[in-house]
PDB file of C-alpha atoms in Angstrom:
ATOM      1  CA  UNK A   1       0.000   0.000   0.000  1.00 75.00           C
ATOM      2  CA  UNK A   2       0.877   3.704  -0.011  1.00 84.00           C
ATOM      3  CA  UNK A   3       3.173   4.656   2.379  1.00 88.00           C
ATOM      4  CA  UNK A   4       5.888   7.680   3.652  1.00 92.00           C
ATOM      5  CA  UNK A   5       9.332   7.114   5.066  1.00 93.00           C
ATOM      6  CA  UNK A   6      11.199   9.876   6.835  1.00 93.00           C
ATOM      7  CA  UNK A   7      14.659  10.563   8.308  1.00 87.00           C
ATOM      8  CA  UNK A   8      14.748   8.862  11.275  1.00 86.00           C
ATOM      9  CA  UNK A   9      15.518  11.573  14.444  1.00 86.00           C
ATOM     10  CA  UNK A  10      16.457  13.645  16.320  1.00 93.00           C
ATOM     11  CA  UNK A  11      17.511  16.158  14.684  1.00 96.00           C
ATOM     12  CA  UNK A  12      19.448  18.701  17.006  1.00 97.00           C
ATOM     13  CA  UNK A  13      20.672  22.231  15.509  1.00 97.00           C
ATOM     14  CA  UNK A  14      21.384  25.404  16.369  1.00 97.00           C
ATOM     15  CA  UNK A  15      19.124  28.363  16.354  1.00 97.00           C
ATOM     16  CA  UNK A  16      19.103  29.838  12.743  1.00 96.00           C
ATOM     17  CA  UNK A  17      20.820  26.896  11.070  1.00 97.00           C
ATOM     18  CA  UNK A  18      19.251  25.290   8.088  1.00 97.00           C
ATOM     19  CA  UNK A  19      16.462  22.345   8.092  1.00 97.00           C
ATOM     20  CA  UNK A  20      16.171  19.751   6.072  1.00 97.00           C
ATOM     21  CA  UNK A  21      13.825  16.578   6.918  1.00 97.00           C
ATOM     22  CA  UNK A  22      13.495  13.913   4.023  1.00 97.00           C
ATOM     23  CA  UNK A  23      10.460  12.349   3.121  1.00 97.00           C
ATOM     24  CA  UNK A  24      10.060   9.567   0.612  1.00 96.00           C
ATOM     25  CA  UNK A  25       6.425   8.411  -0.217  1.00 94.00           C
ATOM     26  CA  UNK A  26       5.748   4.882  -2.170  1.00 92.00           C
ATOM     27  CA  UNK A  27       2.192   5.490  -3.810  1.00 88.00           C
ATOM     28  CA  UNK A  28      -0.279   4.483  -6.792  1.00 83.00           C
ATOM     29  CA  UNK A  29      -1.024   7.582  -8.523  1.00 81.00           C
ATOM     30  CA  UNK A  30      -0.105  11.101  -7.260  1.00 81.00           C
ATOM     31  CA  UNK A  31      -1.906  11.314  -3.772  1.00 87.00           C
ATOM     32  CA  UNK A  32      -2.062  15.017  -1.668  1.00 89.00           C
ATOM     33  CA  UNK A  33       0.843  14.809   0.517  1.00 93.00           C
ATOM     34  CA  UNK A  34       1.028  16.161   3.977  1.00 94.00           C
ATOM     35  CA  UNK A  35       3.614  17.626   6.917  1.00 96.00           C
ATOM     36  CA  UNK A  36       1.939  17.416  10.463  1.00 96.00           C
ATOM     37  CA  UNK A  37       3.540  19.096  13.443  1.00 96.00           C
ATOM     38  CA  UNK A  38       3.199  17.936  17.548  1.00 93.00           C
ATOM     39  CA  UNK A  39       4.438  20.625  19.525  1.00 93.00           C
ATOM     40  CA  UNK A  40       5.449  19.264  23.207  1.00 88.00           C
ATOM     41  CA  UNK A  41       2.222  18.605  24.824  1.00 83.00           C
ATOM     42  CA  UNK A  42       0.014  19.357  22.209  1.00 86.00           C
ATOM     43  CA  UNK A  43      -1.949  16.992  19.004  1.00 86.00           C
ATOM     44  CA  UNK A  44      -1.231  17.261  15.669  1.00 92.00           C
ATOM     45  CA  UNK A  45      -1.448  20.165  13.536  1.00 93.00           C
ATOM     46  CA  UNK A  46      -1.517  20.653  10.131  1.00 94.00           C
ATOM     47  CA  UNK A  47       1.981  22.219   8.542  1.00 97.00           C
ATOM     48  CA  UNK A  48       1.637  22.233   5.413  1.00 96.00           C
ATOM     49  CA  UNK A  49       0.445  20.577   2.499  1.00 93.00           C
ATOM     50  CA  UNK A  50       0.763  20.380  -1.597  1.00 93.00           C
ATOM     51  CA  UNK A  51      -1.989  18.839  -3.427  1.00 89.00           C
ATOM     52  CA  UNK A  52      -0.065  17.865  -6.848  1.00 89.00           C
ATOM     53  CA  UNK A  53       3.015  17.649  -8.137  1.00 90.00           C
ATOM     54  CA  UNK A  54       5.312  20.463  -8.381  1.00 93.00           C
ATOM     55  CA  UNK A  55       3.493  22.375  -6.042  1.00 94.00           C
ATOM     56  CA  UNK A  56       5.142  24.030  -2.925  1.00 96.00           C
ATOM     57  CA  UNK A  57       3.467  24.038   0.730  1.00 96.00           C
ATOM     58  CA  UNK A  58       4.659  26.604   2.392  1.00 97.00           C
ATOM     59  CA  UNK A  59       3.644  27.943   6.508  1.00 97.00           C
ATOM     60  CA  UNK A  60       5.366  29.722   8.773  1.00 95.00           C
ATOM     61  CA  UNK A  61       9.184  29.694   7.297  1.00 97.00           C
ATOM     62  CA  UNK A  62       8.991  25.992   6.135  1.00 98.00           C
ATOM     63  CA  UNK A  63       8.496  24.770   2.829  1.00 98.00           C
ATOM     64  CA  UNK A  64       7.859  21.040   1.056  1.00 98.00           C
ATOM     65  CA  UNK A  65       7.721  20.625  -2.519  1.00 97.00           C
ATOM     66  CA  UNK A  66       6.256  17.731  -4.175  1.00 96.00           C
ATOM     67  CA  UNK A  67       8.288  16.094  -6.398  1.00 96.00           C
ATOM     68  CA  UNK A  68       7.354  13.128  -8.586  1.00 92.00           C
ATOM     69  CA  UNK A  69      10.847  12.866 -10.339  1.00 94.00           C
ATOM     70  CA  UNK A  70      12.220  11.529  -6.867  1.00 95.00           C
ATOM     71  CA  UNK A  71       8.866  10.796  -4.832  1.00 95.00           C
ATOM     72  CA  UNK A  72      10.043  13.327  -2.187  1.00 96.00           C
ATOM     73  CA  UNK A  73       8.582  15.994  -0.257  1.00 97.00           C
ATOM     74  CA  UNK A  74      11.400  17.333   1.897  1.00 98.00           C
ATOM     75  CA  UNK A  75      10.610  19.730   4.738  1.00 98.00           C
ATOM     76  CA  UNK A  76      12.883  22.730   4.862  1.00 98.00           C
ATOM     77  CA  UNK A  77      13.452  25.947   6.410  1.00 98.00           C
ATOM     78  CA  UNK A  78      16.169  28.637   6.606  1.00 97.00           C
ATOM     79  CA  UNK A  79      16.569  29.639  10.123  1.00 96.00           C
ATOM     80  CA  UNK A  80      14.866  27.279  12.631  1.00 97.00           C
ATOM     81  CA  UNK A  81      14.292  28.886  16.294  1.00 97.00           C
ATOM     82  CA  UNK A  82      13.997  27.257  19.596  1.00 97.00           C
ATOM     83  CA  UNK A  83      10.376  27.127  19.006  1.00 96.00           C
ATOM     84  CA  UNK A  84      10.254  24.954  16.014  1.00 97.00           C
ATOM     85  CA  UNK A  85      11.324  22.108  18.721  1.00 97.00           C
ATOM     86  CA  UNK A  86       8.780  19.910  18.048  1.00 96.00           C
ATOM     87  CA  UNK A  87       8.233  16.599  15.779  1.00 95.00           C
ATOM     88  CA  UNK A  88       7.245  16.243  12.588  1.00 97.00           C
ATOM     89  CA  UNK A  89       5.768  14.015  10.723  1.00 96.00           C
ATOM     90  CA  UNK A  90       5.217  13.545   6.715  1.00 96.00           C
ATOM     91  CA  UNK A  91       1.475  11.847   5.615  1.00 94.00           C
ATOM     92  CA  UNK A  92      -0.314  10.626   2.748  1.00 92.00           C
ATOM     93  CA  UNK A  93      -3.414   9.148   2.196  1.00 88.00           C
ATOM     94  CA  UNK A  94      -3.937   5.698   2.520  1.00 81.00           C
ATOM     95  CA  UNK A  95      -6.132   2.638   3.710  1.00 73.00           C
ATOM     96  CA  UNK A  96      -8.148   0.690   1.832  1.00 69.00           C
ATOM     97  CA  UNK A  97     -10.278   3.867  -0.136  1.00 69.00           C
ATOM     98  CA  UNK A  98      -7.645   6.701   0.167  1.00 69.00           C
ATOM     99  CA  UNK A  99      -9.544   7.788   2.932  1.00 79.00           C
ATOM    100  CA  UNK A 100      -7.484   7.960   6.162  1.00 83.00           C
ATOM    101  CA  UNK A 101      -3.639   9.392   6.955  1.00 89.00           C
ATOM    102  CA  UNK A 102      -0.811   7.325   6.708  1.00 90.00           C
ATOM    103  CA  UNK A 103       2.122   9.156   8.699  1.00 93.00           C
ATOM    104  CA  UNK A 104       5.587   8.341   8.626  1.00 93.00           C
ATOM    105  CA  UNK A 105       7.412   7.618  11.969  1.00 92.00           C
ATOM    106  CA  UNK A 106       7.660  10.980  12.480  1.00 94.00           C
ATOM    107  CA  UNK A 107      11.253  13.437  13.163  1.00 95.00           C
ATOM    108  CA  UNK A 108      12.436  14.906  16.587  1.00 94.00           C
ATOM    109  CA  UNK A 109      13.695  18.482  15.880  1.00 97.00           C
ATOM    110  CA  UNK A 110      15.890  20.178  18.923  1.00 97.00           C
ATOM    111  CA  UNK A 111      17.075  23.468  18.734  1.00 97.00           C
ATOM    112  CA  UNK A 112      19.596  25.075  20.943  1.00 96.00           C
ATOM    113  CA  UNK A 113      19.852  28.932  21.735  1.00 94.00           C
TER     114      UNK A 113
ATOM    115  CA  UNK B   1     -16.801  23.530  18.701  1.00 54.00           C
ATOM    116  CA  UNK B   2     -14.043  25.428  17.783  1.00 78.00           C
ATOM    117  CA  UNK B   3     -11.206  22.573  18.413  1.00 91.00           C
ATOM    118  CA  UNK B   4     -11.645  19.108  18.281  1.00 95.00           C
ATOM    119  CA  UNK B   5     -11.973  17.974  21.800  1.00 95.00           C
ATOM    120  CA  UNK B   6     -10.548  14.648  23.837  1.00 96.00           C
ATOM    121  CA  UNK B   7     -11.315  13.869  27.591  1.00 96.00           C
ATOM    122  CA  UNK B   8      -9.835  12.745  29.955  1.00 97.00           C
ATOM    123  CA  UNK B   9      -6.419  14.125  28.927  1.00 95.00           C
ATOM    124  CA  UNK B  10      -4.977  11.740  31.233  1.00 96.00           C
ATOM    125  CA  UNK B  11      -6.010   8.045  32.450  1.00 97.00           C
ATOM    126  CA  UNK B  12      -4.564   5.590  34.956  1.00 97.00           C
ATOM    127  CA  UNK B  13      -6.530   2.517  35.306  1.00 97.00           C
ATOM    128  CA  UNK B  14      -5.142  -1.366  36.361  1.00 97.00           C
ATOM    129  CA  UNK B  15      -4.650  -4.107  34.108  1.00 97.00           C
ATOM    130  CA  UNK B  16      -7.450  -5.406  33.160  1.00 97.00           C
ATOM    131  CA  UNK B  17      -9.941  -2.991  33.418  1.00 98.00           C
ATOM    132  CA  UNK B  18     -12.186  -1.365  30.804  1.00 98.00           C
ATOM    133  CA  UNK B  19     -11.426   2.462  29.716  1.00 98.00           C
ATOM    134  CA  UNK B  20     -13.601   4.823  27.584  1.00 98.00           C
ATOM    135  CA  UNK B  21     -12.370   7.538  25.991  1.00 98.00           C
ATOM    136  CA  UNK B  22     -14.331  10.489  24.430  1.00 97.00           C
ATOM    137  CA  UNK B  23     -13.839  12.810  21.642  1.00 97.00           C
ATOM    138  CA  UNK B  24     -15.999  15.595  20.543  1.00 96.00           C
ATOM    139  CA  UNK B  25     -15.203  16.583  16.415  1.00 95.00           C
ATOM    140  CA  UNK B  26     -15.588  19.817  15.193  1.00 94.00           C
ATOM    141  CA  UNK B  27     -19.204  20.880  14.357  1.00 92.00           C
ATOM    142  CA  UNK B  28     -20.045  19.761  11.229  1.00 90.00           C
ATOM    143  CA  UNK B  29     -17.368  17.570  10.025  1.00 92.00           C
ATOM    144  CA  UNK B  30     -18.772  14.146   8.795  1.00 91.00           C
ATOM    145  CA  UNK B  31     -15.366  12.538   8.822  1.00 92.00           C
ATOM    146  CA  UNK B  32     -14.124  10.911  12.420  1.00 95.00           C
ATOM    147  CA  UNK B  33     -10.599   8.905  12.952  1.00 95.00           C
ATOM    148  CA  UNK B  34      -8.701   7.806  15.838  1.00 97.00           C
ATOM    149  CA  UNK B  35      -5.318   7.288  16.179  1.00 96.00           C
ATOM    150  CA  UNK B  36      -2.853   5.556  18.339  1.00 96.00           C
ATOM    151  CA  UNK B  37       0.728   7.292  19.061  1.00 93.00           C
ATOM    152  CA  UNK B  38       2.824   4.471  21.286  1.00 89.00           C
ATOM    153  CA  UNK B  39       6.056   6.107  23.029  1.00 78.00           C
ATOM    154  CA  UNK B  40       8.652   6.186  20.609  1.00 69.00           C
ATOM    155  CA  UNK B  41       6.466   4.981  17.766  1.00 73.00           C
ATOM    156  CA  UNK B  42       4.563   7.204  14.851  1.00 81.00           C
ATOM    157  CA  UNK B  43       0.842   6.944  14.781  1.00 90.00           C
ATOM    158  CA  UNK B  44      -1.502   4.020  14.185  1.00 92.00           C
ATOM    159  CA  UNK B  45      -4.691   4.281  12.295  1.00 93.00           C
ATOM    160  CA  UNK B  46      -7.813   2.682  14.065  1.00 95.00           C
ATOM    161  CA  UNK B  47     -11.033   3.446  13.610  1.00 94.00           C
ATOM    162  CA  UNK B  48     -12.610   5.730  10.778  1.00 93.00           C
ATOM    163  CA  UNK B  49     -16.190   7.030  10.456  1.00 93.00           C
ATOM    164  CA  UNK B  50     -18.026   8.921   7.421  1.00 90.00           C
ATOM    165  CA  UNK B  51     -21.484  10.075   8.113  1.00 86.00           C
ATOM    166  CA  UNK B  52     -23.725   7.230   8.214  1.00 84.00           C
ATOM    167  CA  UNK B  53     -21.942   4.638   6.497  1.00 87.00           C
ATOM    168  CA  UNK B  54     -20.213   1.847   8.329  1.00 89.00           C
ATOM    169  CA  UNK B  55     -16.873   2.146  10.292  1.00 91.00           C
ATOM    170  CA  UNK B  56     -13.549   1.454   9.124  1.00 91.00           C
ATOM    171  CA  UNK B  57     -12.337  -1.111  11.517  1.00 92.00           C
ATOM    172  CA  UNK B  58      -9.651  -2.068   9.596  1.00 91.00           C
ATOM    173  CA  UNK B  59      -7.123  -0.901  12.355  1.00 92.00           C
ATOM    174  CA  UNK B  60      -8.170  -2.083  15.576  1.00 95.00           C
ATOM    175  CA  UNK B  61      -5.798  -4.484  17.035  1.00 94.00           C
ATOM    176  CA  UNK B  62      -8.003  -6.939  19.021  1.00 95.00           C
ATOM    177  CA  UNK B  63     -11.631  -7.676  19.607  1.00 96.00           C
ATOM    178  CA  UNK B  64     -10.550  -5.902  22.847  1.00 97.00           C
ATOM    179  CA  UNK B  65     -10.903  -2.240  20.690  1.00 97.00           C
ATOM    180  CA  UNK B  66     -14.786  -1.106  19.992  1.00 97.00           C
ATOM    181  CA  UNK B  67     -15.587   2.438  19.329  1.00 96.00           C
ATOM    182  CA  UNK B  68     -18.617   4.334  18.284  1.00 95.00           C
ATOM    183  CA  UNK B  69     -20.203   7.189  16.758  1.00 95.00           C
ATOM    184  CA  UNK B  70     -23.489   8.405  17.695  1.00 85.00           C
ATOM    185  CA  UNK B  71     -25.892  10.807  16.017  1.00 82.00           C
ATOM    186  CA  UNK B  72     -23.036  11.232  13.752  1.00 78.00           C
ATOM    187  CA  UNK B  73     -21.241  13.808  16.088  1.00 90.00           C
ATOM    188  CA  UNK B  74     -19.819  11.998  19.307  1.00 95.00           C
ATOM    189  CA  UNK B  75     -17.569   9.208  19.368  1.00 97.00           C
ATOM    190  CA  UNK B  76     -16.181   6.452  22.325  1.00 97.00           C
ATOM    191  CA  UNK B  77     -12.966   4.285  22.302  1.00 98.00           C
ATOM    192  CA  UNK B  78     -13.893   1.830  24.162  1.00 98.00           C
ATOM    193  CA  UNK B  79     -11.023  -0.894  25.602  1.00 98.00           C
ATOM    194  CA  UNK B  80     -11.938  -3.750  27.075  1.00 98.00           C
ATOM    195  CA  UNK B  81      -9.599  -6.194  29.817  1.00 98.00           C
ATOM    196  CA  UNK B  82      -6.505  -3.484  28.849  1.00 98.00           C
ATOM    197  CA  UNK B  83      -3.202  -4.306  28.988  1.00 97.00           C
ATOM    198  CA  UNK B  84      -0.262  -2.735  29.580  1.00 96.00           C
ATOM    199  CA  UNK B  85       1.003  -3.046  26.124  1.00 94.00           C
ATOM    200  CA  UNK B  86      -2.055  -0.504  25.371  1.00 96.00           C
ATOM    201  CA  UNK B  87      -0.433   2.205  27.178  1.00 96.00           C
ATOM    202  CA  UNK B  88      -0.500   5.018  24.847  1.00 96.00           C
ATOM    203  CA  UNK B  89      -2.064   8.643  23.168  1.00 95.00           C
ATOM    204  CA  UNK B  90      -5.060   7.653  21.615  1.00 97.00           C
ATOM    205  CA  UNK B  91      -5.464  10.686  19.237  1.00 96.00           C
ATOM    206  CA  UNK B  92      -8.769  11.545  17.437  1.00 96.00           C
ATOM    207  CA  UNK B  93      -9.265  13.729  14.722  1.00 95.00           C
ATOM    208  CA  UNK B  94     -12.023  14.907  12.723  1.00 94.00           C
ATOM    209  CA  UNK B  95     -12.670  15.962   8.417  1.00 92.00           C
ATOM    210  CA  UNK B  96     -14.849  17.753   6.905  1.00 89.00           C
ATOM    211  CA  UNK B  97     -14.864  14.624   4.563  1.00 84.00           C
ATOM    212  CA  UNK B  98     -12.413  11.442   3.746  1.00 81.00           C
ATOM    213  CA  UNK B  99      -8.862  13.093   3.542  1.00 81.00           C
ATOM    214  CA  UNK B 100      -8.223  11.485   0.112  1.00 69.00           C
ATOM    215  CA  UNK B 101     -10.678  13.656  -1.525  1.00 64.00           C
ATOM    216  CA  UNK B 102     -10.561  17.694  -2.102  1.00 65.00           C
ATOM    217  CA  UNK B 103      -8.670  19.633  -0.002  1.00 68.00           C
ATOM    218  CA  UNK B 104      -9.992  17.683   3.316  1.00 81.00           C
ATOM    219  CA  UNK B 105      -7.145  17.785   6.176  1.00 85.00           C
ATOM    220  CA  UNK B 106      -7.258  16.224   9.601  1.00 90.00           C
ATOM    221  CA  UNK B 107      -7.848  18.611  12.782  1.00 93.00           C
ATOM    222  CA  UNK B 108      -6.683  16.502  15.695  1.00 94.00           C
ATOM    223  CA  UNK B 109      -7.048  16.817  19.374  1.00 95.00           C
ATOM    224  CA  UNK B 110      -4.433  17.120  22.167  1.00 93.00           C
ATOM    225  CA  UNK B 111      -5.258  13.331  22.969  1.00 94.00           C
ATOM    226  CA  UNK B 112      -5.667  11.208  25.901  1.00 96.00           C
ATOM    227  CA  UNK B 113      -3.274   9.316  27.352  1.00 95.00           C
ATOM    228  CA  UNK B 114      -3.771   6.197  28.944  1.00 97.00           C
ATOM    229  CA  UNK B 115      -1.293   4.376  31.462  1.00 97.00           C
ATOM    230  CA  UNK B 116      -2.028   0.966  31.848  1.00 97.00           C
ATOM    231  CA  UNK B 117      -0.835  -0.503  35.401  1.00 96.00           C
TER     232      UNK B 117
END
C-alpha cells in the first residue's frame, strides 16, 4: 500500500541553522501529501500541504515541494528557532479507499539557543 | 466547537480494566478517525467514520478495541480487559470529509493518554 518514510531523528541544531527533513512516499497515482507538526504537549497540527506535483506548501518559514521525479517531499526551512522544537511528521493518504492518513514515523527536531 | 476535543487528557486505570475515551469533532465535520501514538512509535490508524456509512475497523488491534459514533457527532474508544502493552495517546481527529478527496485535512485533538498498570 501507499506509504511515507522519513529521516529517522532527532535532529538537534542550532538556532538559525538550516532544516532539512526527508520524506520519501511509495504510492499508486499522485496522492495530496502532507507535513503534520506535535508541539510538546500538544496533538497534531496541520503544517503544510501540496496537493499535486510540483506544487510548494509553504507555513510559517517551512516549505515542502512535491516532487514526482524523486517521490520526495522534503521539509525545509532557513533559520529554525527554539520554538520549532517539536516533531514532525510527513502523511499521505492511505487505507483501503484513500480515505485515512498514513504518517511516517515521524522526526524529533531540537534546537539550541 | 471550535477545536476538536478529547477527555480525559490523562487516564490511569489497572490491568485489566475497561477504559472509555471520548472525543468531541468539530461541528459539522462528517469525517471521524482515531489514532494511536505508542512512546517512541509514529501513529496508528484505528477506527474511521463517514457520516452514516459503516466504520472502518480495519485498524483495531483486538476484539478488545470497539468504538462508536453516535448521532453522527460523538464518538467512544472503548477498551476492554486493557493491557499494559495498550499504554498510549489515543489521538482523534475529525474531516470535513475522507482526507483522500478535495482539499480535506485532519484537525486533531491534544489526545488522551492512557497508562495501563
Amino acid at each position: 500500500g501507499d506509504s511515507v518514510t522519513q529521516m529517522e531523528g532527532p535532529v538537534t541544531l542550532s538556532e538559525e541553522a538550516f532544516l532539512t527533513i526527508n520524506c520519501t512516499y511509495t504510492a499508486t497515482g499522485y496522492p495530496s501529501l502532507f507535513w503534520y507538526v506535535q508541539y510538546p504537549g500538544e496533538g497534531l497540527q496541520l503544517l503544510l500541504k501540496a496537493t499535486k506535483a510540483d506544487d510548494k506548501g509553504s507555513n510559517k518559514g517551512f516549505e515542502a515541494t512535491y516532487r514526482k521525479e524523486t517521490t520526495s517531499f522534503h521539509l525545509e526551512k532557513g533559520s529554525v528557532q527554539v520554538s520549532d522544537s517539536a516533531v514532525y511528521f510527513c502523511a499521505l493518504p492511505g487505507g483501503n479507499a484513500g480515505n485515512m492518513l498514513t504518517f511516517g514515523g515521524g522526526t524529533r527536531l531540537m534546537v539550541k539557543p | 466547537g471550535a477545536g476538536v476535543s478529547q477527555s480525559p487528557s490523562n487516564k490511569v486505570t489497572e490491568k485489566g480494566k475497561d477504559v472509555e475515551l471520548r472525543c468531541d469533532p468539530i461541528s459539522g465535520h462528517t469525517a471521524l478517525y482515531w489514532y494511536r501514538q505508542s512512546l517512541g512509535q509514529g501513529l496508528e490508524f484505528l477506527i474511521y467514520f463517514q457520516g452514516n456509512s459503516a466504520p472502518d475497523k480495519s485498524g483495531l488491534p483486538s476484539d478488545r478495541f470497539s468504538a462508536e459514533r453516535t448521532g453522527g457527532s460523538v464518538s467512544t474508544l472503548t477498551i476492554q480487559r486493557t493491557q499494559q502493552e495498550d499504554s498510549a495517546v489515543y489521538l482523534c481527529a475529525s474531516s470535513l470529509g475522507p482526507v483522500g478527496f478535495g482539499a480535506n485535512v485532519l484537525t486533531f485533538g491534544a489526545g488522551s493518554r492512557l497508562t495501563v498498570l
